[in-house]
Amino acid sequence: MRRSHGLLYALIGLMVTFWAGNFIVGKLALREFPALLLVGLRATLAAVFILPVYLWEGRTRPDRWTRADVPLLVTLGMLGVGLNQFFFLVGLSRTSAAHGAIIAGMGPLLVLLIARVAGLERLSGRRAAGMILALVGVAVLKAFEPKTGSQGPTWAGDFLIFLGSLAFALFTVFGKRVATQHSSVTLNTFAYAASAVALMPLTIWQARDFAFPAVSAGAWASLVYMALFPSVIAYLIFYHALSRIPASRVSAFSYVQPLLVTVMGVVVLGEHVTASLVLGGTVIFSGVWMTERG
């Protein structure tokens, strides 16, 4: 049992690393792709990657879903993939990688709030205090951040990242039961296929005048990375973990993601670590930690 849990946590660590790299690679891809086009291409390519896995699993361990399951599977897929990645990439195009990671790191707090509203979790005084502390951290992060121009963090970009985290938190809470009934491959296939189809009109509209031959090999590689590692492989790990340990424990691993993103952002993107970033991020995650331990 310990060995299986050790392997599970190692996989979750790999998942967090893939997601951290997604902030950096996403910023690189956004230098050449418009955000809305990148959203659609990523979802479409991820659907292409996951389909062979789904077909292979269907031959060995078929998932017995029915037509009645489709609406819920599609809805969860649009939350966990479609809306989450739409807000993530559009928001990332308007903020820094470090800011985006810190805002996204509030996910466990959102999971708890939604679970409380749904009657699945209790909200103690300590947890409420932790939520207030996290909000104070956001105020610190934004109030004292120096102005860095259009390429730096913005209120709009951070808010869009927050909406993406909210969509994923909704998926985390309400997908828990579904994750025990269907395989992670089935859930991912529905998620990416539904998202790709829903985004197809937007993708075609964005692509009609885009100069694809001018895109560098590095940007194409960034798109492939985003569609395969943080999208398909990391989501498969996430669903797998969600079916074995509590949703709040899975989400807790996101604590290390902002640190990874900040370090990667400094090394790869040349982003700057400001006092408000360190102070605001510390206060935010102190609040999130207090909320989860309350």
mmCIF file of C-alpha atoms in Angstrom, residues 155-261:
data_model
loop_
_atom_site.group_PDB
_atom_site.id
_atom_site.type_symbol
_atom_site.label_atom_id
_atom_site.label_comp_id
_atom_site.label_asym_id
_atom_site.label_seq_id
_atom_site.Cartn_x
_atom_site.Cartn_y
_atom_site.Cartn_z
ATOM 1 C CA TRP A 155 -5.850 43.103 -13.234
ATOM 2 C CA ALA A 156 -7.643 41.724 -16.292
ATOM 3 C CA GLY A 157 -5.095 38.958 -16.826
ATOM 4 C CA ASP A 158 -5.099 37.903 -13.174
ATOM 5 C CA PHE A 159 -8.909 37.913 -13.061
ATOM 6 C CA LEU A 160 -9.124 35.692 -16.143
ATOM 7 C CA ILE A 161 -6.663 33.260 -14.565
ATOM 8 C CA PHE A 162 -8.908 33.293 -11.480
ATOM 9 C CA LEU A 163 -11.950 32.413 -13.603
ATOM 10 C CA GLY A 164 -10.013 29.504 -15.084
ATOM 11 C CA SER A 165 -9.188 28.274 -11.580
ATOM 12 C CA LEU A 166 -12.849 28.629 -10.611
ATOM 13 C CA ALA A 167 -13.897 26.465 -13.565
ATOM 14 C CA PHE A 168 -11.339 23.835 -12.608
ATOM 15 C CA ALA A 169 -12.428 23.940 -8.961
ATOM 16 C CA LEU A 170 -16.022 23.271 -10.031
ATOM 17 C CA PHE A 171 -14.794 20.330 -12.046
ATOM 18 C CA THR A 172 -12.691 19.040 -9.114
ATOM 19 C CA VAL A 173 -15.624 19.000 -6.695
ATOM 20 C CA PHE A 174 -18.357 17.701 -8.976
ATOM 21 C CA GLY A 175 -16.053 15.400 -10.935
ATOM 22 C CA LYS A 176 -15.081 13.433 -7.829
ATOM 23 C CA ARG A 177 -18.063 11.086 -8.038
ATOM 24 C CA VAL A 178 -17.782 10.696 -11.807
ATOM 25 C CA ALA A 179 -14.070 9.870 -11.507
ATOM 26 C CA THR A 180 -14.964 6.765 -9.498
ATOM 27 C CA GLN A 181 -17.447 5.597 -12.151
ATOM 28 C CA HIS A 182 -15.486 6.150 -15.369
ATOM 29 C CA SER A 183 -11.873 5.805 -16.368
ATOM 30 C CA SER A 184 -9.619 8.844 -16.618
ATOM 31 C CA VAL A 185 -9.143 8.150 -20.328
ATOM 32 C CA THR A 186 -12.900 8.285 -20.947
ATOM 33 C CA LEU A 187 -13.256 11.510 -18.966
ATOM 34 C CA ASN A 188 -10.362 13.146 -20.814
ATOM 35 C CA THR A 189 -11.605 12.028 -24.213
ATOM 36 C CA PHE A 190 -15.038 13.545 -23.605
ATOM 37 C CA ALA A 191 -13.436 16.684 -22.164
ATOM 38 C CA TYR A 192 -11.117 17.404 -25.077
ATOM 39 C CA ALA A 193 -13.443 16.243 -27.830
ATOM 40 C CA ALA A 194 -16.291 18.384 -26.478
ATOM 41 C CA SER A 195 -13.988 21.373 -25.989
ATOM 42 C CA ALA A 196 -12.471 21.025 -29.455
ATOM 43 C CA VAL A 197 -15.926 20.898 -31.068
ATOM 44 C CA ALA A 198 -17.229 23.834 -29.001
ATOM 45 C CA LEU A 199 -14.166 25.930 -29.861
ATOM 46 C CA MET A 200 -14.067 24.942 -33.537
ATOM 47 C CA PRO A 201 -15.935 28.033 -34.867
ATOM 48 C CA LEU A 202 -13.588 30.295 -32.908
ATOM 49 C CA THR A 203 -10.553 28.332 -34.093
ATOM 50 C CA ILE A 204 -11.560 28.559 -37.741
ATOM 51 C CA TRP A 205 -12.347 32.264 -37.435
ATOM 52 C CA GLN A 206 -8.967 32.975 -35.840
ATOM 53 C CA ALA A 207 -7.084 30.810 -38.350
ATOM 54 C CA ARG A 208 -8.553 32.270 -41.530
ATOM 55 C CA ASP A 209 -5.973 35.073 -41.881
ATOM 56 C CA PHE A 210 -3.190 33.705 -39.687
ATOM 57 C CA ALA A 211 0.240 33.192 -41.276
ATOM 58 C CA PHE A 212 0.990 29.619 -40.181
ATOM 59 C CA PRO A 213 4.190 29.305 -42.306
ATOM 60 C CA ALA A 214 5.738 32.155 -40.310
ATOM 61 C CA VAL A 215 5.436 30.268 -37.007
ATOM 62 C CA SER A 216 8.800 29.061 -35.705
ATOM 63 C CA ALA A 217 9.634 25.466 -34.818
ATOM 64 C CA GLY A 218 9.908 26.518 -31.167
ATOM 65 C CA ALA A 219 6.341 27.844 -31.143
ATOM 66 C CA TRP A 220 5.034 24.649 -32.754
ATOM 67 C CA ALA A 221 6.950 22.606 -30.176
ATOM 68 C CA SER A 222 5.390 24.745 -27.440
ATOM 69 C CA LEU A 223 1.920 24.003 -28.807
ATOM 70 C CA VAL A 224 2.649 20.260 -28.897
ATOM 71 C CA TYR A 225 3.961 20.371 -25.325
ATOM 72 C CA MET A 226 0.836 22.198 -24.129
ATOM 73 C CA ALA A 227 -1.474 19.748 -25.878
ATOM 74 C CA LEU A 228 0.325 16.606 -24.713
ATOM 75 C CA PHE A 229 2.041 16.975 -21.329
ATOM 76 C CA PRO A 230 -0.007 19.400 -19.167
ATOM 77 C CA SER A 231 -3.217 18.631 -21.055
ATOM 78 C CA VAL A 232 -3.432 14.907 -21.731
ATOM 79 C CA ILE A 233 -0.786 13.274 -19.524
ATOM 80 C CA ALA A 234 -1.239 15.571 -16.499
ATOM 81 C CA TYR A 235 -5.035 15.337 -16.703
ATOM 82 C CA LEU A 236 -4.833 11.541 -16.860
ATOM 83 C CA ILE A 237 -2.745 11.611 -13.686
ATOM 84 C CA PHE A 238 -5.180 14.053 -12.078
ATOM 85 C CA TYR A 239 -8.242 11.893 -12.792
ATOM 86 C CA HIS A 240 -6.341 8.802 -11.642
ATOM 87 C CA ALA A 241 -5.414 10.494 -8.353
ATOM 88 C CA LEU A 242 -8.905 11.932 -7.916
ATOM 89 C CA SER A 243 -10.367 8.424 -7.917
ATOM 90 C CA ARG A 244 -8.015 7.311 -5.106
ATOM 91 C CA ILE A 245 -7.491 10.198 -2.668
ATOM 92 C CA PRO A 246 -9.641 13.201 -1.559
ATOM 93 C CA ALA A 247 -9.978 16.109 -3.978
ATOM 94 C CA SER A 248 -8.618 18.572 -1.402
ATOM 95 C CA ARG A 249 -5.437 16.511 -1.003
ATOM 96 C CA VAL A 250 -4.883 16.402 -4.759
ATOM 97 C CA SER A 251 -5.374 20.161 -4.992
ATOM 98 C CA ALA A 252 -2.935 20.741 -2.108
ATOM 99 C CA PHE A 253 -0.030 19.777 -4.357
ATOM 100 C CA SER A 254 -0.590 23.034 -6.222
ATOM 101 C CA TYR A 255 1.285 24.790 -3.369
ATOM 102 C CA VAL A 256 4.633 24.068 -5.032
ATOM 103 C CA GLN A 257 3.533 25.149 -8.499
ATOM 104 C CA PRO A 258 3.970 28.945 -8.041
ATOM 105 C CA LEU A 259 7.519 28.440 -6.775
ATOM 106 C CA LEU A 260 8.373 26.295 -9.789
ATOM 107 C CA VAL A 261 6.786 28.784 -12.179
#
